[in-house]
Coordinates of C-alpha atoms in Angstrom, one line a residue:
M1 CA -2.0 -10.4 1.6
L2 CA 1.0 -9.4 -0.6
Q3 CA -1.2 -9.4 -3.7
Q4 CA -3.8 -7.3 -1.9
I5 CA -1.1 -4.7 -0.9
L6 CA 0.2 -4.6 -4.5
R7 CA -3.3 -3.9 -5.8
A8 CA -3.7 -1.1 -3.4
P9 CA -4.6 2.2 -5.2
A10 CA -1.8 4.1 -3.3
L11 CA 0.8 1.8 -4.9
K12 CA -0.9 2.1 -8.3
A13 CA -0.7 5.9 -7.9
I14 CA 3.1 5.6 -7.2
R15 CA 3.6 3.5 -10.3
I16 CA 1.6 6.0 -12.3
Q17 CA 3.9 8.8 -11.2
V18 CA 6.9 6.7 -12.2
L19 CA 5.3 6.0 -15.6
A20 CA 4.5 9.6 -16.1
F21 CA 8.1 10.8 -15.4
P22 CA 9.8 9.5 -18.7
L23 CA 6.7 10.8 -20.7
M24 CA 7.2 14.2 -19.1
L25 CA 10.9 14.2 -20.0
L26 CA 10.1 13.3 -23.6
L27 CA 7.5 16.1 -23.8
V28 CA 9.8 18.7 -22.2
Y29 CA 12.7 17.7 -24.4
G30 CA 10.5 18.0 -27.5
L31 CA 9.3 21.4 -26.5
A32 CA 12.8 22.5 -25.8
R33 CA 13.9 21.3 -29.2
A34 CA 11.1 23.4 -30.6
G35 CA 12.4 26.5 -28.8
V36 CA 9.9 26.4 -25.9
A37 CA 11.6 26.8 -22.6
M38 CA 9.8 25.7 -19.5
S39 CA 10.3 26.7 -15.9
L40 CA 10.6 24.2 -13.1
P41 CA 7.0 24.8 -11.8
A42 CA 5.7 24.3 -15.4
V43 CA 7.6 21.0 -15.6
A44 CA 6.1 19.8 -12.3
L45 CA 2.6 20.8 -13.6
V46 CA 3.2 18.8 -16.8
Q47 CA 4.2 15.8 -14.7
G48 CA 1.0 16.2 -12.7
M49 CA -1.2 16.5 -15.7
L50 CA 0.3 13.4 -17.3
A51 CA -0.1 11.5 -14.0
A52 CA -3.8 12.6 -13.7
L53 CA -4.5 11.5 -17.2
I54 CA -3.0 8.1 -16.7
T55 CA -4.9 7.8 -13.4
W56 CA -8.2 8.6 -15.1
R57 CA -7.4 6.0 -17.9
A58 CA -6.5 3.4 -15.2
G59 CA -10.0 3.8 -13.7
L60 CA -9.0 4.9 -10.2
A61 CA -11.3 7.0 -8.1
R62 CA -11.6 10.7 -9.0
W63 CA -9.7 11.8 -5.9
W64 CA -6.7 9.9 -7.1
C65 CA -6.7 12.1 -10.3
A66 CA -6.4 15.2 -8.0
I67 CA -3.7 13.6 -6.0
G68 CA -1.8 12.7 -9.2
L69 CA -2.2 16.2 -10.5
L70 CA -0.9 17.9 -7.4
F71 CA 1.8 15.4 -6.3
A72 CA 4.7 16.8 -8.2
P73 CA 3.8 20.5 -7.7
A74 CA 3.4 19.8 -4.0
L75 CA 6.9 18.2 -3.8
L76 CA 8.4 21.1 -5.6
A77 CA 6.7 23.6 -3.3
A78 CA 7.8 21.7 -0.2
S79 CA 11.4 21.7 -1.4
L80 CA 11.3 25.4 -1.9
L81 CA 10.2 26.0 1.6
D82 CA 13.6 24.8 2.8
L83 CA 12.2 23.4 6.1
P84 CA 14.3 21.3 8.5
P85 CA 14.0 17.5 7.8
A86 CA 12.5 17.0 11.3
V87 CA 9.4 18.9 10.2
F88 CA 8.8 16.5 7.3
L89 CA 9.5 13.6 9.6
A90 CA 6.9 14.8 12.1
A91 CA 4.3 15.4 9.4
F92 CA 4.9 11.9 8.1
V93 CA 4.6 10.3 11.5
F94 CA 1.4 12.2 12.2
L95 CA -0.2 11.3 8.9
L96 CA 0.9 7.7 9.3
S97 CA -0.6 7.4 12.8
L98 CA -3.9 9.0 11.5
Y99 CA -4.3 7.1 8.3
W100 CA -2.2 4.0 9.0
S101 CA -3.3 1.3 6.6
T102 CA -5.6 3.4 4.4
F103 CA -3.4 2.3 1.4
R104 CA -4.6 -1.3 2.1
T105 CA -8.1 -0.9 3.4
Q106 CA -9.1 2.0 1.1
V107 CA -10.9 3.5 4.1
P108 CA -9.9 7.1 4.9
F109 CA -10.7 9.0 8.0
Y110 CA -14.5 9.8 7.7
P111 CA -16.0 11.3 10.9
S112 CA -19.7 11.2 11.4
G113 CA -21.6 13.9 13.4
P114 CA -24.2 14.4 16.1
K115 CA -27.2 14.2 13.8
V116 CA -26.1 10.8 12.6
W117 CA -25.6 9.7 16.3
Q118 CA -29.1 10.9 17.0
A119 CA -30.5 8.8 14.1
V120 CA -28.7 5.7 15.3
A121 CA -29.9 6.2 18.9
E122 CA -33.5 6.3 17.6
L123 CA -33.0 3.1 15.6
I124 CA -31.9 1.2 18.7
A125 CA -34.3 2.9 21.1
D126 CA -36.6 -0.2 21.4
R127 CA -33.7 -2.6 22.1
P128 CA -33.0 -3.1 25.8
G129 CA -29.4 -4.0 26.5
V130 CA -28.5 -3.4 22.9
R131 CA -25.0 -4.4 21.8
L132 CA -23.6 -2.1 19.0
V133 CA -20.1 -1.9 17.4
D134 CA -18.8 0.9 15.3
I135 CA -16.3 -0.5 12.8
G136 CA -13.7 2.2 12.0
S137 CA -14.8 4.2 15.0
G138 CA -12.3 7.1 14.5
L139 CA -12.3 9.5 17.4
G140 CA -15.1 7.5 19.1
G141 CA -17.9 10.2 18.9
L142 CA -20.7 7.8 18.0
V143 CA -19.8 5.2 20.6
L144 CA -19.3 7.7 23.4
D145 CA -22.6 9.4 22.6
L146 CA -24.6 6.2 22.7
A147 CA -22.9 5.0 25.9
R148 CA -23.9 8.3 27.5
R149 CA -27.5 8.0 26.3
R150 CA -27.9 4.3 27.0
P151 CA -26.3 3.0 30.2
D152 CA -28.1 -0.3 29.7
G153 CA -26.3 -1.0 26.4
Q154 CA -22.9 -2.3 25.4
F155 CA -21.1 0.0 22.9
S156 CA -17.8 -0.7 21.3
G157 CA -15.6 0.7 18.6
I158 CA -12.8 -0.8 16.7
E159 CA -10.2 1.3 14.9
L160 CA -7.0 0.3 13.0
A161 CA -5.2 3.7 12.9
P162 CA -3.2 4.3 16.2
L163 CA -3.9 8.0 16.6
P164 CA -7.7 8.0 16.4
W165 CA -7.8 4.8 18.6
L166 CA -5.7 6.4 21.3
A167 CA -7.8 9.6 21.2
S168 CA -11.0 7.6 21.7
R169 CA -9.5 5.7 24.6
L170 CA -8.4 8.9 26.2
R171 CA -11.8 10.5 25.7
A172 CA -13.5 7.5 27.2
G173 CA -11.2 7.5 30.2
L174 CA -11.5 11.2 30.9
A175 CA -15.3 11.0 30.6
G176 CA -15.6 7.9 32.8
S177 CA -17.5 6.2 30.0
R178 CA -18.3 2.5 29.7
A179 CA -17.6 2.6 26.0
R180 CA -14.9 0.2 24.9
F181 CA -12.4 0.8 22.1
L182 CA -10.3 -1.9 20.5
R183 CA -7.5 -1.4 18.1
G184 CA -7.4 -3.7 15.1
D185 CA -9.2 -4.8 12.0
Y186 CA -12.9 -5.4 12.1
E187 CA -12.4 -8.6 10.2
A188 CA -11.3 -10.1 13.5
L189 CA -14.7 -9.5 15.1
D190 CA -17.6 -11.8 15.2
F191 CA -20.6 -9.8 14.0
G192 CA -22.8 -12.4 15.6
R193 CA -22.1 -10.9 19.0
Y194 CA -23.8 -7.6 18.2
D195 CA -27.4 -6.4 17.7
A196 CA -26.2 -3.6 15.4
V197 CA -23.1 -2.9 13.4
F198 CA -22.4 0.7 12.3
A199 CA -20.0 1.5 9.4
Y200 CA -18.8 4.7 7.8
L201 CA -16.2 3.2 5.5
S202 CA -15.8 3.8 1.7
P203 CA -17.2 2.3 -1.5
A204 CA -14.2 0.1 -1.9
A205 CA -14.9 -1.7 1.4
M206 CA -18.6 -2.3 1.1
A207 CA -18.6 -5.6 -0.8
A208 CA -16.3 -7.3 1.8
L209 CA -18.4 -5.8 4.6
W210 CA -21.6 -7.3 3.2
R211 CA -20.0 -10.8 2.7
K212 CA -19.0 -10.7 6.4
A213 CA -22.3 -9.4 7.5
E214 CA -24.3 -12.1 5.5
R215 CA -22.0 -14.8 7.0
E216 CA -22.1 -13.8 10.6
M217 CA -25.0 -11.5 11.6
L218 CA -27.9 -13.1 13.4
P219 CA -31.7 -12.8 12.8
G220 CA -33.0 -9.5 14.3
S221 CA -29.7 -7.7 14.0
M222 CA -29.1 -4.6 11.8
L223 CA -26.3 -3.4 9.6
L224 CA -26.1 0.4 9.4
S225 CA -24.0 2.2 6.8
Y226 CA -23.7 6.0 6.6
E227 CA -23.3 7.4 3.0
F228 CA -22.2 4.2 1.3
Q229 CA -24.6 1.5 -0.1
I230 CA -24.1 -2.2 -0.8
A231 CA -24.5 -3.2 -4.4
A232 CA -25.6 -6.7 -3.6
R233 CA -28.8 -5.8 -1.8
E234 CA -31.1 -2.8 -1.5
P235 CA -31.4 -1.4 2.0
D236 CA -34.5 -2.2 4.0
K237 CA -34.7 1.4 5.2
T238 CA -33.1 4.7 4.3
I239 CA -32.9 7.7 6.7
A240 CA -31.9 11.3 5.8
A241 CA -29.9 11.9 9.0
T242 CA -28.6 15.3 7.8
E243 CA -30.5 17.8 5.6
G244 CA -29.0 17.7 2.2
G245 CA -26.3 15.4 3.3
P246 CA -25.5 11.6 2.9
L247 CA -28.1 9.1 3.8
L248 CA -28.1 6.4 6.5
Y249 CA -28.8 2.9 5.1
I250 CA -30.2 0.0 7.2
W251 CA -30.2 -3.7 6.4
C252 CA -32.2 -5.9 8.6
F253 CA -31.4 -9.6 9.1

């Protein structure tokens, strides 16, 4: 577990910022010796450019380059706002409750939409008493929609981040829905208990998801992944759930 955390891209990004800092100081010092004075925003931008370059060379995903570029300028801008510390604490707590262990799982908050829910509903239409779980269920939209459409089915969601999980539980309670929402890691689930597993994760999580699905899913069940493919096996079916948008991939067992 410790090694997995240390390999997390978020910690790599922090180490890259630390590495970029002395390089930035050397560059700014050299420019100052040459008679080129730099403002504080310019220094922050140099730090960001060096961090983005190192991030690219390190092979991290493209969005980490953008984060590396904007991190130092954003810190400077936040300090100039002179906001009370409580505002930053509140923002930190909110983001932590929303993204929680994204640094470890590499799965950010990706909400699906009604057209995807409709496509999933059609895929399970001929399965009476269907049991479906949405892993990383977010605010619970898919699970609540399917539970409303199919009173004969059993629909569950599991979410690791506290804020989306709480929101989905509240939504189910207010709607009087039979949908169930668990808080935890989908690794703790037994996929053999479900006829269909829906995932909207990230490219980094797909290999581990496939290993678990291969190990546990039973004949006749389906693995559904919105947007992200599995490198180990071509999907058995592909659906364009949204016009011009990501595809829905289906693997049959």
